Short mmCIF file of N, CA, C and O in Angstrom, two decimals:
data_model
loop_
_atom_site.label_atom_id
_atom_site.label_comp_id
_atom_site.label_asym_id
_atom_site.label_seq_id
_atom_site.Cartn_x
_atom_site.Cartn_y
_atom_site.Cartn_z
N UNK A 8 -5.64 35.80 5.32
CA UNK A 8 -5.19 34.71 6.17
C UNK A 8 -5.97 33.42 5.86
O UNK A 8 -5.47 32.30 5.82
N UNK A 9 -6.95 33.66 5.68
CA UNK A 9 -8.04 32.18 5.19
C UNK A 9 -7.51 31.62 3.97
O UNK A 9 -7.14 30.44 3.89
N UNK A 10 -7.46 32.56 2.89
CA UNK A 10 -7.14 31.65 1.48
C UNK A 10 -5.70 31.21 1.92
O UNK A 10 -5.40 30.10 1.47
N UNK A 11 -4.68 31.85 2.71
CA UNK A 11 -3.63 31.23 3.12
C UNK A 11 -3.24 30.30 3.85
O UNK A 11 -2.06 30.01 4.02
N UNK A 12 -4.52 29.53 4.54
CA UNK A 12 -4.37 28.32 5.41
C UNK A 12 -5.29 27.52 3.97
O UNK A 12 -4.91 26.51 3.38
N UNK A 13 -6.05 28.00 3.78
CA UNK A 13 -7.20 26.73 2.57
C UNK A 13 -5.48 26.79 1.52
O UNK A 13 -4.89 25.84 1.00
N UNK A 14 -5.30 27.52 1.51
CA UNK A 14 -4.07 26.83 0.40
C UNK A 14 -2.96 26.27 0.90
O UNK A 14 -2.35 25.89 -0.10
N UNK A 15 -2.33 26.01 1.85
CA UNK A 15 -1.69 25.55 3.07
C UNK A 15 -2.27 23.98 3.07
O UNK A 15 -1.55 23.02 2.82
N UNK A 16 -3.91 23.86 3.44
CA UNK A 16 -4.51 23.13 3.13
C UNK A 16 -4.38 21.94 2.10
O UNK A 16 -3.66 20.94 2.10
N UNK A 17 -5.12 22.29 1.42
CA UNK A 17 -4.83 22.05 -0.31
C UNK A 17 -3.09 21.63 -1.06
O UNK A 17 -3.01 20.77 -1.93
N UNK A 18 -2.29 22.12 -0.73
CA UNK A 18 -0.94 22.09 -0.78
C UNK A 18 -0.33 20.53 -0.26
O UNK A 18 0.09 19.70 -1.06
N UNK A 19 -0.37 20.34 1.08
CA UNK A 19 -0.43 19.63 1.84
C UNK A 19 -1.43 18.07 1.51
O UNK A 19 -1.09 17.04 2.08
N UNK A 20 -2.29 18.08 0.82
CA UNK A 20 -3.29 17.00 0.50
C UNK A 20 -2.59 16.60 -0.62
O UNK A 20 -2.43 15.39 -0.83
N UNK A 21 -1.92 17.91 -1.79
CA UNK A 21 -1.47 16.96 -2.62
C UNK A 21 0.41 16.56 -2.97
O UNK A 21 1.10 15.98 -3.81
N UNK A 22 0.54 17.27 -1.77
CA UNK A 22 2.11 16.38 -1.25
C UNK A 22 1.97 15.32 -0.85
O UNK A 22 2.74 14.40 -1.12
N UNK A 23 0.54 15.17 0.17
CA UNK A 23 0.08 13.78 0.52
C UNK A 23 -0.14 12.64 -0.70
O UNK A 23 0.20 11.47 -0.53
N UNK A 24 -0.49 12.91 -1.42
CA UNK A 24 -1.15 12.29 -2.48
C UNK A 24 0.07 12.08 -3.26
O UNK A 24 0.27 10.90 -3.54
N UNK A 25 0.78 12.77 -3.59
CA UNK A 25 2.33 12.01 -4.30
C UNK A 25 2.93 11.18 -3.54
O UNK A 25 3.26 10.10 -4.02
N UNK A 26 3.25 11.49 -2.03
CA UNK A 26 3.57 10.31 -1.63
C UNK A 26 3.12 9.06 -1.49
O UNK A 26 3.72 8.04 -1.15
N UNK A 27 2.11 9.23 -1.77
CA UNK A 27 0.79 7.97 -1.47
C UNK A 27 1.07 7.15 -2.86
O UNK A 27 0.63 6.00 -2.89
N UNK A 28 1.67 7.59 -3.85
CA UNK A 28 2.36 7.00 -5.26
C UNK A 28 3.66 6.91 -5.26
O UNK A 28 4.31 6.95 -6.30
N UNK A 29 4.11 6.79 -4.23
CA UNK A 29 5.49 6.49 -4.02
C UNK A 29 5.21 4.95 -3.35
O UNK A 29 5.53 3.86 -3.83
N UNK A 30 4.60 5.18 -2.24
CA UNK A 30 4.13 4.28 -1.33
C UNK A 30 3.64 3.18 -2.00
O UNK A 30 3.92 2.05 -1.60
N UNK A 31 2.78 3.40 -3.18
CA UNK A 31 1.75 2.40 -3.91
C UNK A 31 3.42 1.52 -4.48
O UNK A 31 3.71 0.39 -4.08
N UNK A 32 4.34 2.34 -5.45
CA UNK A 32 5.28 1.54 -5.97
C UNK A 32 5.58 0.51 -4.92
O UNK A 32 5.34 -0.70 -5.00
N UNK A 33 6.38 1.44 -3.53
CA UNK A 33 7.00 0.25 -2.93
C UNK A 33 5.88 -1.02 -2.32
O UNK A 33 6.15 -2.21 -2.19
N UNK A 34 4.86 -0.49 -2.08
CA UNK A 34 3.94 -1.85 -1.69
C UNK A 34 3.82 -2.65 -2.86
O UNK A 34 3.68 -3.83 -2.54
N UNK A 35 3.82 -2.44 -4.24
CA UNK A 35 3.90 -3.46 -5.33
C UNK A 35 5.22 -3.98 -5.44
O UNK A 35 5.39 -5.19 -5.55
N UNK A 36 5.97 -3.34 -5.44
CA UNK A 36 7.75 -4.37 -5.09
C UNK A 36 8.07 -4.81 -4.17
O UNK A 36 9.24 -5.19 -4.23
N UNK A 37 7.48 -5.02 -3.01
CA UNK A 37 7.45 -5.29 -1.68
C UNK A 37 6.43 -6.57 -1.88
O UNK A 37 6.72 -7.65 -1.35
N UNK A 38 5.25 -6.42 -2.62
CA UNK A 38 4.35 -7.76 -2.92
C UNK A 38 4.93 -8.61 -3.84
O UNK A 38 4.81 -9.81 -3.60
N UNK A 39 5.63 -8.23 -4.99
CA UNK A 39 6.18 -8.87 -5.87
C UNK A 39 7.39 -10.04 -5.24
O UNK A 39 7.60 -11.21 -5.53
N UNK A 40 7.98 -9.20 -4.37
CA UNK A 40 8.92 -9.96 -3.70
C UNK A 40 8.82 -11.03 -3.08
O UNK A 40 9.66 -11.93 -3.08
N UNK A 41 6.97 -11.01 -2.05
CA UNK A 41 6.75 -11.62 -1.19
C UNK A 41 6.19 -12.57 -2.04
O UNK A 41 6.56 -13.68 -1.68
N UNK A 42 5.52 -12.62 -2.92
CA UNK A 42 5.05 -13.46 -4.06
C UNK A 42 5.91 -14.51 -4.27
O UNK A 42 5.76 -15.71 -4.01
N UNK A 43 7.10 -13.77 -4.92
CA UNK A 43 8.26 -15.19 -5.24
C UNK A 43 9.06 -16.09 -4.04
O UNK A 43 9.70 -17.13 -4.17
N UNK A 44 8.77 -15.21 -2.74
CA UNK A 44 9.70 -15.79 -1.45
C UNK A 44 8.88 -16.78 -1.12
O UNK A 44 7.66 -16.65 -1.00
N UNK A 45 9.61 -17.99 -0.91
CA UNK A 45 9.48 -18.83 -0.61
C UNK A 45 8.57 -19.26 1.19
O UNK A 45 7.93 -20.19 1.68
N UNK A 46 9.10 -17.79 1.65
CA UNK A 46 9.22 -17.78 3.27
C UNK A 46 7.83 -17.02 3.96
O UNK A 46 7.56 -17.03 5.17
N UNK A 47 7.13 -16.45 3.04
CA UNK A 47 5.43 -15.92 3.13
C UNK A 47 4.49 -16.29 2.37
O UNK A 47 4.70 -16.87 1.30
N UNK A 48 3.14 -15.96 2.92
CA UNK A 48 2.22 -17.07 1.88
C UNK A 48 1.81 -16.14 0.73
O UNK A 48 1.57 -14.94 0.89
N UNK A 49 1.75 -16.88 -0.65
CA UNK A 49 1.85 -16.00 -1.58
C UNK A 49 0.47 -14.97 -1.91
O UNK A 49 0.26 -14.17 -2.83
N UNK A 50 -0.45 -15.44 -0.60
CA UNK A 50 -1.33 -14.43 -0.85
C UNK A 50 -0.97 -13.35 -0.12
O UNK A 50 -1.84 -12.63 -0.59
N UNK A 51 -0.44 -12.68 0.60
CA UNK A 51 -0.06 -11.42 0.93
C UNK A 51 0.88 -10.90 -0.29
O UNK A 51 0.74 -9.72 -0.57
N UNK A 52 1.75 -11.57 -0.99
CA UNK A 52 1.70 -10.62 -1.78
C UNK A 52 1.24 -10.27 -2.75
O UNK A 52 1.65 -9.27 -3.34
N UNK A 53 0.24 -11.04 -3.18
CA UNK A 53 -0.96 -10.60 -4.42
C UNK A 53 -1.72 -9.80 -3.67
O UNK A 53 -2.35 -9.04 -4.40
N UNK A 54 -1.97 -9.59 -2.33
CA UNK A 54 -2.84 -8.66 -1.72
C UNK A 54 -2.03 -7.75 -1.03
O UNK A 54 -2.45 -7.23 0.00
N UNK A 55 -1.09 -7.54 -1.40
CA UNK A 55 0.11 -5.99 -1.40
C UNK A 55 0.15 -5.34 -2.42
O UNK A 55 0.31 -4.12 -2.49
N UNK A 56 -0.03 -6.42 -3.64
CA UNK A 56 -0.03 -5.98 -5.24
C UNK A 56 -0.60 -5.15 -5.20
O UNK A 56 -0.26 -3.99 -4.99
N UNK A 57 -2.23 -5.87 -5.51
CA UNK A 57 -3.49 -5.13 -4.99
C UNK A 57 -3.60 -3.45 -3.95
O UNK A 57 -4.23 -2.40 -4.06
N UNK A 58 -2.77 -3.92 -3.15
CA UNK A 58 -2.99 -2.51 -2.41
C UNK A 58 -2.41 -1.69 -3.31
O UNK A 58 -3.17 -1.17 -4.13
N UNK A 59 -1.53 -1.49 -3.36
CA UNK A 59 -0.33 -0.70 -3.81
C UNK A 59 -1.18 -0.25 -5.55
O UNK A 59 -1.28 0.92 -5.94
N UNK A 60 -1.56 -1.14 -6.14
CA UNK A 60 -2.46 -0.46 -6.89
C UNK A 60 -3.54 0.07 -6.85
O UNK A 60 -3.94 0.62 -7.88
N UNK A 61 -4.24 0.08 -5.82
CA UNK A 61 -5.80 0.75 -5.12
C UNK A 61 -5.00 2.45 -4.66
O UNK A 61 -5.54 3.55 -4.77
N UNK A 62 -3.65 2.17 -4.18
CA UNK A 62 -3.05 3.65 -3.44
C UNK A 62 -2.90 4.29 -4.92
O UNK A 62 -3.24 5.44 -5.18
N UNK A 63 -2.34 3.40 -5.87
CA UNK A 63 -1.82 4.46 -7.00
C UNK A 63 -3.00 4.99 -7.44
O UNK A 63 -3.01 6.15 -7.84
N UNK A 64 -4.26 4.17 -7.44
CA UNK A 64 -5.70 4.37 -8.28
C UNK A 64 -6.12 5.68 -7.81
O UNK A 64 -6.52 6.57 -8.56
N UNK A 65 -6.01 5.79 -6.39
CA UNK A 65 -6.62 6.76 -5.27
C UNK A 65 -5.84 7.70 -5.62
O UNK A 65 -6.50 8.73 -5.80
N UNK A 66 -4.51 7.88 -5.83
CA UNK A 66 -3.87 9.38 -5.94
C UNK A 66 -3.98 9.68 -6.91
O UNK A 66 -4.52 10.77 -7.04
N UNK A 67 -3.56 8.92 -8.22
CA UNK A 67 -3.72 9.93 -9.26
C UNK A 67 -5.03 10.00 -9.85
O UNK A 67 -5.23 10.45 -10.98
N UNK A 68 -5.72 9.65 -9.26
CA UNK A 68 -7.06 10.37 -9.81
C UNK A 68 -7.68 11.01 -8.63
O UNK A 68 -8.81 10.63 -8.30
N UNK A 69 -7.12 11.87 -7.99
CA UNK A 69 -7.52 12.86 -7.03
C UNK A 69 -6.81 13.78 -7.77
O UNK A 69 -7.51 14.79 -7.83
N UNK A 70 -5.34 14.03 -8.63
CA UNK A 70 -5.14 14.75 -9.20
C UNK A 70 -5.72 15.04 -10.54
O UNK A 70 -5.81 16.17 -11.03
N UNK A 71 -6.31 13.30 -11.40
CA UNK A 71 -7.07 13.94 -12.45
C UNK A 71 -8.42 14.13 -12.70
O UNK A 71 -8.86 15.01 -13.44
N UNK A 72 -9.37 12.96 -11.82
CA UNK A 72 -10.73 13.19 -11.57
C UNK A 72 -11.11 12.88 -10.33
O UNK A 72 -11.52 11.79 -9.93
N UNK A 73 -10.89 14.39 -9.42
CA UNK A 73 -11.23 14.92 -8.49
C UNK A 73 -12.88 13.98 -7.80
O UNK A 73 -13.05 13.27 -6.81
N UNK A 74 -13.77 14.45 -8.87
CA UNK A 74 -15.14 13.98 -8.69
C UNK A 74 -15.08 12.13 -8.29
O UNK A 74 -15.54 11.56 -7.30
N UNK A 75 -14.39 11.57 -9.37
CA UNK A 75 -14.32 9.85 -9.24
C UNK A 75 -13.88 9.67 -7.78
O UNK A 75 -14.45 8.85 -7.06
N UNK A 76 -12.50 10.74 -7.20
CA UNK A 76 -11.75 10.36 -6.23
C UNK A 76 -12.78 10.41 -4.91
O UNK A 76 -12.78 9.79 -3.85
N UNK A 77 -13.60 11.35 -5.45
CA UNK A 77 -14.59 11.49 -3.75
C UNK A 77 -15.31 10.59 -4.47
O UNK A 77 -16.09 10.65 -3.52
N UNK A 78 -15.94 9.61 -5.41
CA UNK A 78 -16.94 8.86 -4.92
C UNK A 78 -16.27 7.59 -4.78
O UNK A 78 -17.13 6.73 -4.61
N UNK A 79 -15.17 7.13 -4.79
CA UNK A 79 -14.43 5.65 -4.77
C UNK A 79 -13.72 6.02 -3.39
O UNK A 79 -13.10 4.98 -3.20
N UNK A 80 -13.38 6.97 -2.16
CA UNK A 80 -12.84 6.90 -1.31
C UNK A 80 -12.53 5.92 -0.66
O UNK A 80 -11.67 5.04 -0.75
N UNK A 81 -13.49 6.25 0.16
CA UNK A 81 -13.71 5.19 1.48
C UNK A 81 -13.74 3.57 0.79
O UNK A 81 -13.04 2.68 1.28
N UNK A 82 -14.42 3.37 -0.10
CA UNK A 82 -13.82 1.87 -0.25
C UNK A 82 -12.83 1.20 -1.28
O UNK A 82 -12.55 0.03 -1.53
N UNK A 83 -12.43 2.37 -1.75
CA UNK A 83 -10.90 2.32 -2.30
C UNK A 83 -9.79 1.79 -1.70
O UNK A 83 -8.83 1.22 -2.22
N UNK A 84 -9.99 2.00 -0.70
CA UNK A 84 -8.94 1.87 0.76
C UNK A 84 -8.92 0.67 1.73
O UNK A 84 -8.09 0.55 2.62
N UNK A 85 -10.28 -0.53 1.38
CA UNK A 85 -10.36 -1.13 1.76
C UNK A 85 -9.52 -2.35 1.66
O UNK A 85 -9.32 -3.00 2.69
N UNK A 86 -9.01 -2.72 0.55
CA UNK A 86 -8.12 -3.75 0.40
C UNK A 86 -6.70 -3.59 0.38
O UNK A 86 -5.90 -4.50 0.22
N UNK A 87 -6.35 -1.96 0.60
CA UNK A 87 -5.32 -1.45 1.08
C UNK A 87 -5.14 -2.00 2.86
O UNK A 87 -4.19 -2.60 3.37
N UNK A 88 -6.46 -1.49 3.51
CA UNK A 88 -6.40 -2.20 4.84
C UNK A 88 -6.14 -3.25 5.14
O UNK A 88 -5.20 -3.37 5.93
N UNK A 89 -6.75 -4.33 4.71
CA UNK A 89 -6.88 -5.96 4.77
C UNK A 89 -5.39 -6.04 4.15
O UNK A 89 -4.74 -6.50 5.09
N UNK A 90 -4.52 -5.84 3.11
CA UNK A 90 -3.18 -6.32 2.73
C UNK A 90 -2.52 -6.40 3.76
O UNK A 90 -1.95 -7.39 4.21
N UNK A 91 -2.61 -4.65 4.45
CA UNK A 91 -1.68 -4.30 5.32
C UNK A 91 -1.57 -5.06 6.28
O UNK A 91 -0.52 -5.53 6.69
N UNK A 92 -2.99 -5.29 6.86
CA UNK A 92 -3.00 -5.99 8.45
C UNK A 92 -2.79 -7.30 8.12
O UNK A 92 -2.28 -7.85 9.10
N UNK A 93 -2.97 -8.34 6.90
CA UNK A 93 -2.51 -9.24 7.04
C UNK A 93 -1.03 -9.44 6.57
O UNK A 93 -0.77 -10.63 6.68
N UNK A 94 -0.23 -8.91 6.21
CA UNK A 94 1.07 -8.35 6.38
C UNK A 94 1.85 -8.85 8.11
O UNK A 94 2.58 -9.66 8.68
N UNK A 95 0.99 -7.62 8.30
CA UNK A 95 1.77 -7.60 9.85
C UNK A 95 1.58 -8.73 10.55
O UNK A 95 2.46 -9.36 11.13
N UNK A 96 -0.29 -9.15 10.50
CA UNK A 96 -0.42 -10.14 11.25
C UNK A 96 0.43 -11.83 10.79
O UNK A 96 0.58 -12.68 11.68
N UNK A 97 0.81 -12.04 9.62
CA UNK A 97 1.56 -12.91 9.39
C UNK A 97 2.98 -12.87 9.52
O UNK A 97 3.62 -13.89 9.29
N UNK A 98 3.57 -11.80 9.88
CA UNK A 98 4.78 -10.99 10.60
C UNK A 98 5.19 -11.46 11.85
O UNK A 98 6.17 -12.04 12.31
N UNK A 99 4.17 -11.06 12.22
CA UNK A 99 3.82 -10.98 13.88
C UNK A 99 3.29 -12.47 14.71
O UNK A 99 3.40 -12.58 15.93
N UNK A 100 2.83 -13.32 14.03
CA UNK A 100 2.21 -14.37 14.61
C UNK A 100 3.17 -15.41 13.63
O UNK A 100 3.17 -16.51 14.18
N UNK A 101 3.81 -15.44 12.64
CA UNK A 101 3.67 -16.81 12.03
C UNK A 101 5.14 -16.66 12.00
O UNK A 101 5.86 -17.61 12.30
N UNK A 102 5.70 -15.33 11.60
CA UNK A 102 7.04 -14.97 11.66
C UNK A 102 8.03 -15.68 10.44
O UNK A 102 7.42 -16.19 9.50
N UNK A 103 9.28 -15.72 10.41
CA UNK A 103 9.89 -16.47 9.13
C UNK A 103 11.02 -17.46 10.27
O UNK A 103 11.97 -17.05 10.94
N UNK A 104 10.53 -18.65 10.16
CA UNK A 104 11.45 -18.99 11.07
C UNK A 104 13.01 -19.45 10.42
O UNK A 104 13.06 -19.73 9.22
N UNK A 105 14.37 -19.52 11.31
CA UNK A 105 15.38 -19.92 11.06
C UNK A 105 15.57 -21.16 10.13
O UNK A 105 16.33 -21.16 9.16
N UNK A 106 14.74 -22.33 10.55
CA UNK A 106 15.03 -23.19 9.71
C UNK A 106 14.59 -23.37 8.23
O UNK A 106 14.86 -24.21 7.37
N UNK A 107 13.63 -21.99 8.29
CA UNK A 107 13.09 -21.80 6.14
C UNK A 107 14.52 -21.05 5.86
O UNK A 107 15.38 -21.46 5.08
N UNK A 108 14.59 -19.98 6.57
CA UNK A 108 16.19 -19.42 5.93
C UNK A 108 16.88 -19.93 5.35
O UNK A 108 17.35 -19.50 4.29
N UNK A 109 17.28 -21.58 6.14
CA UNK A 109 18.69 -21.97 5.34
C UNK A 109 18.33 -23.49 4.68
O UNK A 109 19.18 -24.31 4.33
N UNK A 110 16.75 -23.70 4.57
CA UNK A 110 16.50 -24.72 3.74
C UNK A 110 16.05 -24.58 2.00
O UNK A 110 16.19 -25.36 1.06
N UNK A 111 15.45 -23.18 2.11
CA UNK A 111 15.60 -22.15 0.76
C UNK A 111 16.42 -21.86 0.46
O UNK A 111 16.34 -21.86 -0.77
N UNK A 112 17.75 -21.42 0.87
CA UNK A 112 18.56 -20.63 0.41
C UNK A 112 19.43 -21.48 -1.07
O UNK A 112 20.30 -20.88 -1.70
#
């Protein structure tokens, strides 16, 4: 029953971890986008880029150097954080208003 939950375990971390390279793509086409739009500031999406390549950095080298992945963790993840929240927070507070819509278009 133990090696069947530690592998349950284990299983599970690296389903996590592929998706986490799925995720990295769309946060780099999602930054790329925001980059060229006219309607966000172009540093969120150089700092989506950025994330989205820190997520890809983090997964696949948990699948190929295990050892690197535990010593770059925790601050691997850090400019993954900061993209994200300033993402939202320029979402959320600054918003895209109606009149950029149809003066870009």
């Amino acid at each position: 029953m133990d090696a069947m939950a530690l592998f349950s375990i284990r299983l599970h971390s690296a389903g996590y971890n592929i998706s986490l390279l799925f995720f990295a793509v769309h946060l780099m086409l999602l930054g790329y986008l925001v980059y060229r739009s006219a309607l966000l500031p172009k540093i969120v999406g150089v700092l989506l880029v950025l994330a989205g390549l820190c997520y890809a950095i983090n997964s696949l080298s948990a699948f190929l150097f295990p050892a690197f992945a535990n010593a770059i963790f925790p601050a691997i993840l850090v400019p993954c954080f900061l993209a994200e929240l300033l993402f939202s927070l320029v979402l959320l507070i600054r918003g895209v208003r109606h009149n950029e819509l149809h003066t870009h278009s």
